[in-house]
mmCIF file with all atom_site columns, C-alpha atoms in Angstrom:
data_model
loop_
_atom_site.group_PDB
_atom_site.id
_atom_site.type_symbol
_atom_site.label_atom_id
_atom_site.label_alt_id
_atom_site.label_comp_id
_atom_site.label_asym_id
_atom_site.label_entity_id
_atom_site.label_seq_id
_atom_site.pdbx_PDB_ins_code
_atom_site.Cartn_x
_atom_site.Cartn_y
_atom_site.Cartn_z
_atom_site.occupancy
_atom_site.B_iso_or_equiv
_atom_site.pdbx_formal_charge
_atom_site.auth_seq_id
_atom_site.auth_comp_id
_atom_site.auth_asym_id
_atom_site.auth_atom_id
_atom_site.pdbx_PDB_model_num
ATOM 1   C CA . UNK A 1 1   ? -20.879 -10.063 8.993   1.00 0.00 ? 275 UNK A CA 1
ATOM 2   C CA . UNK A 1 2   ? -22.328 -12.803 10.943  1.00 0.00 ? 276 UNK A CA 1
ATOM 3   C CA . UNK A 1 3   ? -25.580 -12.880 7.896   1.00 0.00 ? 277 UNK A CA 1
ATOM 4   C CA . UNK A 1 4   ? -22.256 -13.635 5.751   1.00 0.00 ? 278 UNK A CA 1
ATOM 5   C CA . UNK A 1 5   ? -20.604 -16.360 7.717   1.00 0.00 ? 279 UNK A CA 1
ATOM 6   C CA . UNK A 1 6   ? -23.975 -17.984 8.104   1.00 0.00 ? 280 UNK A CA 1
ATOM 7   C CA . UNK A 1 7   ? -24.550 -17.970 4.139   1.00 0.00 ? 281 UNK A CA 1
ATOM 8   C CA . UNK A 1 8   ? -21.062 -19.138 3.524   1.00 0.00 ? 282 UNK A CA 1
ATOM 9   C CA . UNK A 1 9   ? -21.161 -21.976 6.026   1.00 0.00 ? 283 UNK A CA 1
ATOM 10  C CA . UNK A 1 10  ? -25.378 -22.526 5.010   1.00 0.00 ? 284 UNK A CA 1
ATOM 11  C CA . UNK A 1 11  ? -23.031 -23.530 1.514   1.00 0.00 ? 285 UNK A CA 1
ATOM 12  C CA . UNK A 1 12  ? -23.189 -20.171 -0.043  1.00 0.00 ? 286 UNK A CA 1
ATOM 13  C CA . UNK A 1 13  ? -19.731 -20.617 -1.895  1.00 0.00 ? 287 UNK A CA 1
ATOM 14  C CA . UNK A 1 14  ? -21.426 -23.695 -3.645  1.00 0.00 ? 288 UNK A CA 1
ATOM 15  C CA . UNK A 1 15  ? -22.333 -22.397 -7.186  1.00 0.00 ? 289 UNK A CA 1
ATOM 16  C CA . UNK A 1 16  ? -25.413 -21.412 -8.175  1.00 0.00 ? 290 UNK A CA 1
ATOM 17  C CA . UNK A 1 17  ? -27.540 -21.817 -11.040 1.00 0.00 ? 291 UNK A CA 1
ATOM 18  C CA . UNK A 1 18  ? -26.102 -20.953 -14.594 1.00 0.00 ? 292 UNK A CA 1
ATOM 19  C CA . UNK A 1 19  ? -28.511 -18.291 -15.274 1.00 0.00 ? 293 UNK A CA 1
ATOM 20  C CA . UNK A 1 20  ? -28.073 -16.776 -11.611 1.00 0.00 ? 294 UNK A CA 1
ATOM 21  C CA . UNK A 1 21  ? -24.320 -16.539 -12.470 1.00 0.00 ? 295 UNK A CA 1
ATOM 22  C CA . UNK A 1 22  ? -25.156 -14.913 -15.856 1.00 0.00 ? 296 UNK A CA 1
ATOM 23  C CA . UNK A 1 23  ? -27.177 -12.180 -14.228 1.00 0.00 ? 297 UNK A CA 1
ATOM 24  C CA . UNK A 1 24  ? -24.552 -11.581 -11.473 1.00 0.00 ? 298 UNK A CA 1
ATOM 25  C CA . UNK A 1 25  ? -21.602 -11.638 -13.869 1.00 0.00 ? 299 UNK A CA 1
ATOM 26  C CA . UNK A 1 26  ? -23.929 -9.151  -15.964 1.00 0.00 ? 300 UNK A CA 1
ATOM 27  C CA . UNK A 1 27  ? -24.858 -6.186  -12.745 1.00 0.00 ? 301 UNK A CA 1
ATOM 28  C CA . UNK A 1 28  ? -20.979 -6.813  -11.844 1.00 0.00 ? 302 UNK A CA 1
ATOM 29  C CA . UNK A 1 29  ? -19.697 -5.529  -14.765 1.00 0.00 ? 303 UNK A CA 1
ATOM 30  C CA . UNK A 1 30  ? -22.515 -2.652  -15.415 1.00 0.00 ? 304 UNK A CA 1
ATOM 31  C CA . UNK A 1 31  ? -22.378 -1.604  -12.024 1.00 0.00 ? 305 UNK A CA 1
ATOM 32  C CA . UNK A 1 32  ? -18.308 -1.865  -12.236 1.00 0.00 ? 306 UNK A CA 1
ATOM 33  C CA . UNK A 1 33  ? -18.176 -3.610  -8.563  1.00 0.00 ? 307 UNK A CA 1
ATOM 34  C CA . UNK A 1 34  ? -15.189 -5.724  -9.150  1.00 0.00 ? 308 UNK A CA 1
ATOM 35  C CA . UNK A 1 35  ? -13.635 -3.013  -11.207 1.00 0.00 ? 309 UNK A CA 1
ATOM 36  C CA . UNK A 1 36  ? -13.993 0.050   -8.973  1.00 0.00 ? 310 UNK A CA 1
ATOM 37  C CA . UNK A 1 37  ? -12.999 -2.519  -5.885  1.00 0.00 ? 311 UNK A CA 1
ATOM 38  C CA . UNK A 1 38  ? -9.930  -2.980  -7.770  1.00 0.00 ? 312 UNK A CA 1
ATOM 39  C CA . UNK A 1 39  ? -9.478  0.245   -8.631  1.00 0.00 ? 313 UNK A CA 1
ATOM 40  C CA . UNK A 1 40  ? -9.781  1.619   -5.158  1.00 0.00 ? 314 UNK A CA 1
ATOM 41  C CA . UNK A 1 41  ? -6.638  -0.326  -3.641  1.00 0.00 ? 315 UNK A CA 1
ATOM 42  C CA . UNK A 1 42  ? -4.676  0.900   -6.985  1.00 0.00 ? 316 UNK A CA 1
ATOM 43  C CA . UNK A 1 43  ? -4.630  4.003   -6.000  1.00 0.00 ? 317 UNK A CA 1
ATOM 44  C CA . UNK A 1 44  ? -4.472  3.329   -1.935  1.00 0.00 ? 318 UNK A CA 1
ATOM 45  C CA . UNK A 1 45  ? -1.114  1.409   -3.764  1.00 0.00 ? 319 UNK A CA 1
ATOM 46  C CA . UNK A 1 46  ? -0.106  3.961   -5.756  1.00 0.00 ? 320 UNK A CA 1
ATOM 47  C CA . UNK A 1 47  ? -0.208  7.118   -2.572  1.00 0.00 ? 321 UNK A CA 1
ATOM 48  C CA . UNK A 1 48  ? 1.532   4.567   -0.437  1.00 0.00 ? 322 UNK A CA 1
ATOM 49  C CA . UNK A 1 49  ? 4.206   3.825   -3.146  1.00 0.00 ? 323 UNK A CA 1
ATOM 50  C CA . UNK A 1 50  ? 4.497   7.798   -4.100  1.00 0.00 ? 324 UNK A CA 1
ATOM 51  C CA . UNK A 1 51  ? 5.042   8.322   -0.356  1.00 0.00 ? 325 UNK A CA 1
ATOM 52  C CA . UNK A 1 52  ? 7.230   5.688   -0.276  1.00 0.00 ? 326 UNK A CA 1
ATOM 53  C CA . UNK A 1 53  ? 8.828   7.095   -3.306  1.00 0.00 ? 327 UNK A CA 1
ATOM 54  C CA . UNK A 1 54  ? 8.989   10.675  -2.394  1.00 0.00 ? 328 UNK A CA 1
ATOM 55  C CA . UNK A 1 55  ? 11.041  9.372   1.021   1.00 0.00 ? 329 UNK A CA 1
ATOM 56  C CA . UNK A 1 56  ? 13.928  7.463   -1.104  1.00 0.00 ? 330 UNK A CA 1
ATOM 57  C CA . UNK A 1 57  ? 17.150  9.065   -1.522  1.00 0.00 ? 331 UNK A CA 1
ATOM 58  C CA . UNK A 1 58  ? 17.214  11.058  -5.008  1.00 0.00 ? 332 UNK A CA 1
ATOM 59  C CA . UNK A 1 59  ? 18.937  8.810   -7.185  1.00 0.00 ? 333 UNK A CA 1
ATOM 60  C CA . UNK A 1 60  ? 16.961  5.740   -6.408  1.00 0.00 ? 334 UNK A CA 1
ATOM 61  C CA . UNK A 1 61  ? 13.426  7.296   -6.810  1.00 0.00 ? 335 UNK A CA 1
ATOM 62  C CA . UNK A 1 62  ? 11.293  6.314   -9.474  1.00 0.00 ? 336 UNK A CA 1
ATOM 63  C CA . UNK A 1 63  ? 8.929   9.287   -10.114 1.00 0.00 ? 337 UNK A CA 1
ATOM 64  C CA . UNK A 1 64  ? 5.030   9.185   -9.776  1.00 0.00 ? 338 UNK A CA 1
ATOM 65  C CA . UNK A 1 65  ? 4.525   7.797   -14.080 1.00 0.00 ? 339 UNK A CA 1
ATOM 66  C CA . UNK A 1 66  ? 6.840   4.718   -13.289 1.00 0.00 ? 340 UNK A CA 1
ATOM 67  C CA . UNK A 1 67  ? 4.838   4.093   -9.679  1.00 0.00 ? 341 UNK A CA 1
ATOM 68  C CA . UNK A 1 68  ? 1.827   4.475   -11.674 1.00 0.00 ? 342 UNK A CA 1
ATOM 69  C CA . UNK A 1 69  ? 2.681   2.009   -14.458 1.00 0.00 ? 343 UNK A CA 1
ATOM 70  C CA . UNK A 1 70  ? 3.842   -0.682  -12.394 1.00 0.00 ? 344 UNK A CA 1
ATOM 71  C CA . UNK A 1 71  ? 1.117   -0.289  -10.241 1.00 0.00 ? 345 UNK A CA 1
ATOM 72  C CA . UNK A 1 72  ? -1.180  -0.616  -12.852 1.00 0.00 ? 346 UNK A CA 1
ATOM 73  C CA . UNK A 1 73  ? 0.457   -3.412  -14.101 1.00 0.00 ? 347 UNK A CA 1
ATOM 74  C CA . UNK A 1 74  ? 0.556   -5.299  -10.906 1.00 0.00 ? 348 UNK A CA 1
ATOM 75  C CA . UNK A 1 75  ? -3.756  -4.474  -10.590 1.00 0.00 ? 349 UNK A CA 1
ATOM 76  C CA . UNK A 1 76  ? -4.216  -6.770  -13.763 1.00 0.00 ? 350 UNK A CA 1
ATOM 77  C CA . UNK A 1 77  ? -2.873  -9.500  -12.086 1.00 0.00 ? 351 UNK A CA 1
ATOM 78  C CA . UNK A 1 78  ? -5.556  -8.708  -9.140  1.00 0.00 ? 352 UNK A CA 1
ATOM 79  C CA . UNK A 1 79  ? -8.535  -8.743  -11.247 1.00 0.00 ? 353 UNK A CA 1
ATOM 80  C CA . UNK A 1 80  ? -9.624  -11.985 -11.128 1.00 0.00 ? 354 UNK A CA 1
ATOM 81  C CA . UNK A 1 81  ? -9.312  -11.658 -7.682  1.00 0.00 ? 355 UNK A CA 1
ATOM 82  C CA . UNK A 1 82  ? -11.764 -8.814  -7.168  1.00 0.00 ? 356 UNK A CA 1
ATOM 83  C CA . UNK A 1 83  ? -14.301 -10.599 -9.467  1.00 0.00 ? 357 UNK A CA 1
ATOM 84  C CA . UNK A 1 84  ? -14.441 -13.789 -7.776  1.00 0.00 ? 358 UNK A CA 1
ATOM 85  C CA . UNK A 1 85  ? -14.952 -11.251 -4.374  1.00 0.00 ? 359 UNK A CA 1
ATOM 86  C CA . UNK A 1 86  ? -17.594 -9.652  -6.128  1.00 0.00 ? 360 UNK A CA 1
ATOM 87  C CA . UNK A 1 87  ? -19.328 -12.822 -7.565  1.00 0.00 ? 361 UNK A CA 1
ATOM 88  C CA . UNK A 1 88  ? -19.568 -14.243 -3.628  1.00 0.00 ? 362 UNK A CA 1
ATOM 89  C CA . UNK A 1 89  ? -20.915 -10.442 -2.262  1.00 0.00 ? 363 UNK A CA 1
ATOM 90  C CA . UNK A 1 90  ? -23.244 -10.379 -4.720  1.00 0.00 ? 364 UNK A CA 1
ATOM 91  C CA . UNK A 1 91  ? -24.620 -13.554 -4.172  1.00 0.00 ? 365 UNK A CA 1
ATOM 92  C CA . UNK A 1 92  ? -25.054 -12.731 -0.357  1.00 0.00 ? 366 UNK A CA 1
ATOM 93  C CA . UNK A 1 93  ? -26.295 -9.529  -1.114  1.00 0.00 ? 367 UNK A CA 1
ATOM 94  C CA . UNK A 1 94  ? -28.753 -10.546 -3.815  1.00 0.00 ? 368 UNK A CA 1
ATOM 95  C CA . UNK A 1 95  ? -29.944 -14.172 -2.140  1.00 0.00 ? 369 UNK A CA 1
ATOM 96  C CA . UNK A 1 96  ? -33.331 -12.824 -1.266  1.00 0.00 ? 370 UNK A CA 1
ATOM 97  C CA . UNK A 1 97  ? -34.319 -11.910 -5.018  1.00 0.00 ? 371 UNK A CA 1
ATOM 98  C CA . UNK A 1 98  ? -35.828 -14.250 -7.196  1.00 0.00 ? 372 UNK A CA 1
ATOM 99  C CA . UNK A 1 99  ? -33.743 -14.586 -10.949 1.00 0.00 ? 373 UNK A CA 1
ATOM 100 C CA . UNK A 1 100 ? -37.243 -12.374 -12.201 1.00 0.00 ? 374 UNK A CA 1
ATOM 101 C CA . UNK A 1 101 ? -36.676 -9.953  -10.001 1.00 0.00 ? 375 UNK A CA 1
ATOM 102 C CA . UNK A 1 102 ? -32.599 -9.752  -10.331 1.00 0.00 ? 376 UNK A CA 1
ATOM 103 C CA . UNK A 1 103 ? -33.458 -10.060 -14.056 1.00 0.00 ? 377 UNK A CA 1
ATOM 104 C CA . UNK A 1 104 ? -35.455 -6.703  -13.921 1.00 0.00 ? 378 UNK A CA 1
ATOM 105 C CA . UNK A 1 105 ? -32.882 -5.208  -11.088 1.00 0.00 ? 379 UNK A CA 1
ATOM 106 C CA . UNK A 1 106 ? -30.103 -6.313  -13.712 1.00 0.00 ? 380 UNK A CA 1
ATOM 107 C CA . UNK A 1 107 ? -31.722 -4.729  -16.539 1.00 0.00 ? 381 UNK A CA 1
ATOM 108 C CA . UNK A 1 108 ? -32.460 -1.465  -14.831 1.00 0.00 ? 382 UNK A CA 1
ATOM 109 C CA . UNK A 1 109 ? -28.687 -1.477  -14.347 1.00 0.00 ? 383 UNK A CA 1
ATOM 110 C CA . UNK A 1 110 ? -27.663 -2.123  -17.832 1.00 0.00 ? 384 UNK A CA 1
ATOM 111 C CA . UNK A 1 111 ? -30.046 0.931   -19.130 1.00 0.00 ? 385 UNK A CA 1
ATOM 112 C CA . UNK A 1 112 ? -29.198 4.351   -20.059 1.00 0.00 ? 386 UNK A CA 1
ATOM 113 C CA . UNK A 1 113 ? -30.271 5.537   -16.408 1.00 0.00 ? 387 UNK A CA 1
ATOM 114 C CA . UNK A 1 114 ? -28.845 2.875   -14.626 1.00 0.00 ? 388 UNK A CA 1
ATOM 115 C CA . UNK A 1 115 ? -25.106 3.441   -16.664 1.00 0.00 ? 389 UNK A CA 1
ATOM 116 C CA . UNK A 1 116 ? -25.545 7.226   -15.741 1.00 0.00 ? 390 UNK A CA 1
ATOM 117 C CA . UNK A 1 117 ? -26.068 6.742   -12.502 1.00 0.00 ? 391 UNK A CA 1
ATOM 118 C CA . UNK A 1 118 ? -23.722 3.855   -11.894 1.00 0.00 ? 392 UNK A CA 1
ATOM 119 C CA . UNK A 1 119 ? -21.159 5.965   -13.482 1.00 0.00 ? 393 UNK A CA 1
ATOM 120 C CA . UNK A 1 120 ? -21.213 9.076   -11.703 1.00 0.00 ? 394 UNK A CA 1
ATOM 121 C CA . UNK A 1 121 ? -21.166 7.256   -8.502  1.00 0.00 ? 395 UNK A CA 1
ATOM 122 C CA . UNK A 1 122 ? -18.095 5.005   -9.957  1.00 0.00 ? 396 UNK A CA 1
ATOM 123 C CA . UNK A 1 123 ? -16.315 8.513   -11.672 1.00 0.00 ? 397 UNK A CA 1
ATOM 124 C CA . UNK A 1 124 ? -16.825 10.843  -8.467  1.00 0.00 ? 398 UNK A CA 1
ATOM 125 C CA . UNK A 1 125 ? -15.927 7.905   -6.033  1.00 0.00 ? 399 UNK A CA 1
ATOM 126 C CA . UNK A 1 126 ? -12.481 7.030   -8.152  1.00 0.00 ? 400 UNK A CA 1
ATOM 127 C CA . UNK A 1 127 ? -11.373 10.506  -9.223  1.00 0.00 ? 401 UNK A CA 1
ATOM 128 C CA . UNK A 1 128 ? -11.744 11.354  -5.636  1.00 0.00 ? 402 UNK A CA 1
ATOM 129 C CA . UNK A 1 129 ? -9.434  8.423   -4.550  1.00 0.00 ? 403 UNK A CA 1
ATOM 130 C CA . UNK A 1 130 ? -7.065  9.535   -7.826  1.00 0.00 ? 404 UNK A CA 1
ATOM 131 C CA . UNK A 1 131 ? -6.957  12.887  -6.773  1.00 0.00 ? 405 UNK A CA 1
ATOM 132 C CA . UNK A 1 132 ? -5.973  12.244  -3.436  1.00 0.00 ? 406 UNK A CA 1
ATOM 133 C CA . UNK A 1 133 ? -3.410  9.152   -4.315  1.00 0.00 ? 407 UNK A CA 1
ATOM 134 C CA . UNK A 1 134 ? -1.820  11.554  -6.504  1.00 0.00 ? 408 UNK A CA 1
ATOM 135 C CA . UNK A 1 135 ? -1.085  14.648  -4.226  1.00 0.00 ? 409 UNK A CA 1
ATOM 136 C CA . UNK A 1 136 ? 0.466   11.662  -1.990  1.00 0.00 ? 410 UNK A CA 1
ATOM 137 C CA . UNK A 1 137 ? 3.913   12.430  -2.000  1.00 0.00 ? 411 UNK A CA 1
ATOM 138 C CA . UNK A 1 138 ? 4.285   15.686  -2.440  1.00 0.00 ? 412 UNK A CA 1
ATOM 139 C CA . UNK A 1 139 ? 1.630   16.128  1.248   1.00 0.00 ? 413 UNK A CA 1
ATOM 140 C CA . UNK A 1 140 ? 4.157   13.145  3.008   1.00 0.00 ? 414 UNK A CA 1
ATOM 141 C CA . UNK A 1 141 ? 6.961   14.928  2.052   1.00 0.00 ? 415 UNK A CA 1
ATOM 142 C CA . UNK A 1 142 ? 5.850   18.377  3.330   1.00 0.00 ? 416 UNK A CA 1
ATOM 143 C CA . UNK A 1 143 ? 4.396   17.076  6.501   1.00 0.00 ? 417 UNK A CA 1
ATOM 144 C CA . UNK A 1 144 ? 8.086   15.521  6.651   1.00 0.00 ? 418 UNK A CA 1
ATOM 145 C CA . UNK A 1 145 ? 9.524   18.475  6.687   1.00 0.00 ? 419 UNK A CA 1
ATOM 146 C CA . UNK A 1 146 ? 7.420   19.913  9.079   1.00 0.00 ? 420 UNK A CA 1
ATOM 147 C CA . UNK A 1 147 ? 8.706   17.653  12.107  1.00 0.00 ? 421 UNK A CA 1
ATOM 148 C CA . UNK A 1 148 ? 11.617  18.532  13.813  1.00 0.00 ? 422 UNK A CA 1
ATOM 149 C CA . UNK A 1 149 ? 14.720  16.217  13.816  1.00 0.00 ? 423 UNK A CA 1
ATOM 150 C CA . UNK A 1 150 ? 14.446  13.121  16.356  1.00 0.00 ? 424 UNK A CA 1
#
């Protein structure tokens, strides 16, 4: 943390070089960074809202498809967000390569390999945080149940 604040206040949020931005933008998107980040407080939104949900009296709760869609919706307008997050990590985190070697980093990352393994990390990582998110409500409401009256 304090390696960040140093490169921040050293005038790490000042832009870099067009091509250094290229090759950033470029391993963001293949290795889904801003996307997964994104992604990942969706669906901490989405179990908090199906709790939040399941709790509601019965005529005023939504169901988990309408929590999901408006969640959803509400992530788009959180995208740019997460990218210009991601652009300023990954300029801490790669500030030590030269563009040659990002270049070849970049391009391992964009390859066959690289998309494999990048996705299986991003797939097991999200589905995980899905399949938890979704079982929620229905866990909230039986732990509910579970306590005695206060």
């Amino acid at each position: 943390v304090e390696d960040f604040r140093s490169f921040i206040a050293a005038g790490g949020h000042e832009a870099p070089s067009a091509e250094r931005m290229a090759l950033i933008e470029r391993y963001d998107r293949a290795a889904r960074r801003s996307s997964d980040s994104a992604r990942s407080l969706l669906f901490a939104s989405y179990g908090v809202w199906l709790m939040s949900d399941a709790i509601a009296p019965p005529d005023e709760r939504v169901g988990p498809e309408a929590v999901r869609d408006s969640v959803e919706r509400k992530g788009r307008l959180l995208a740019p967000f997460f990218e210009e997050v991601s652009v300023l990590m990954l300029r801490f985190a790669f500030r030590s390569l030269s563009d040659k070697e990002m270049a070849t980093f970049v391009a391992y990352t964009e390859s066959e390999p690289g998309q494999w393994y990048y996705g299986c990390l991003s797939d097991a990582f999200l589905d995980t945080l899905e399949e938890i998110s979704d079982g929620l409500g229905q866990a909230f409401l039986i732990a509910l149940e579970a306590q005695p009256d206060a």
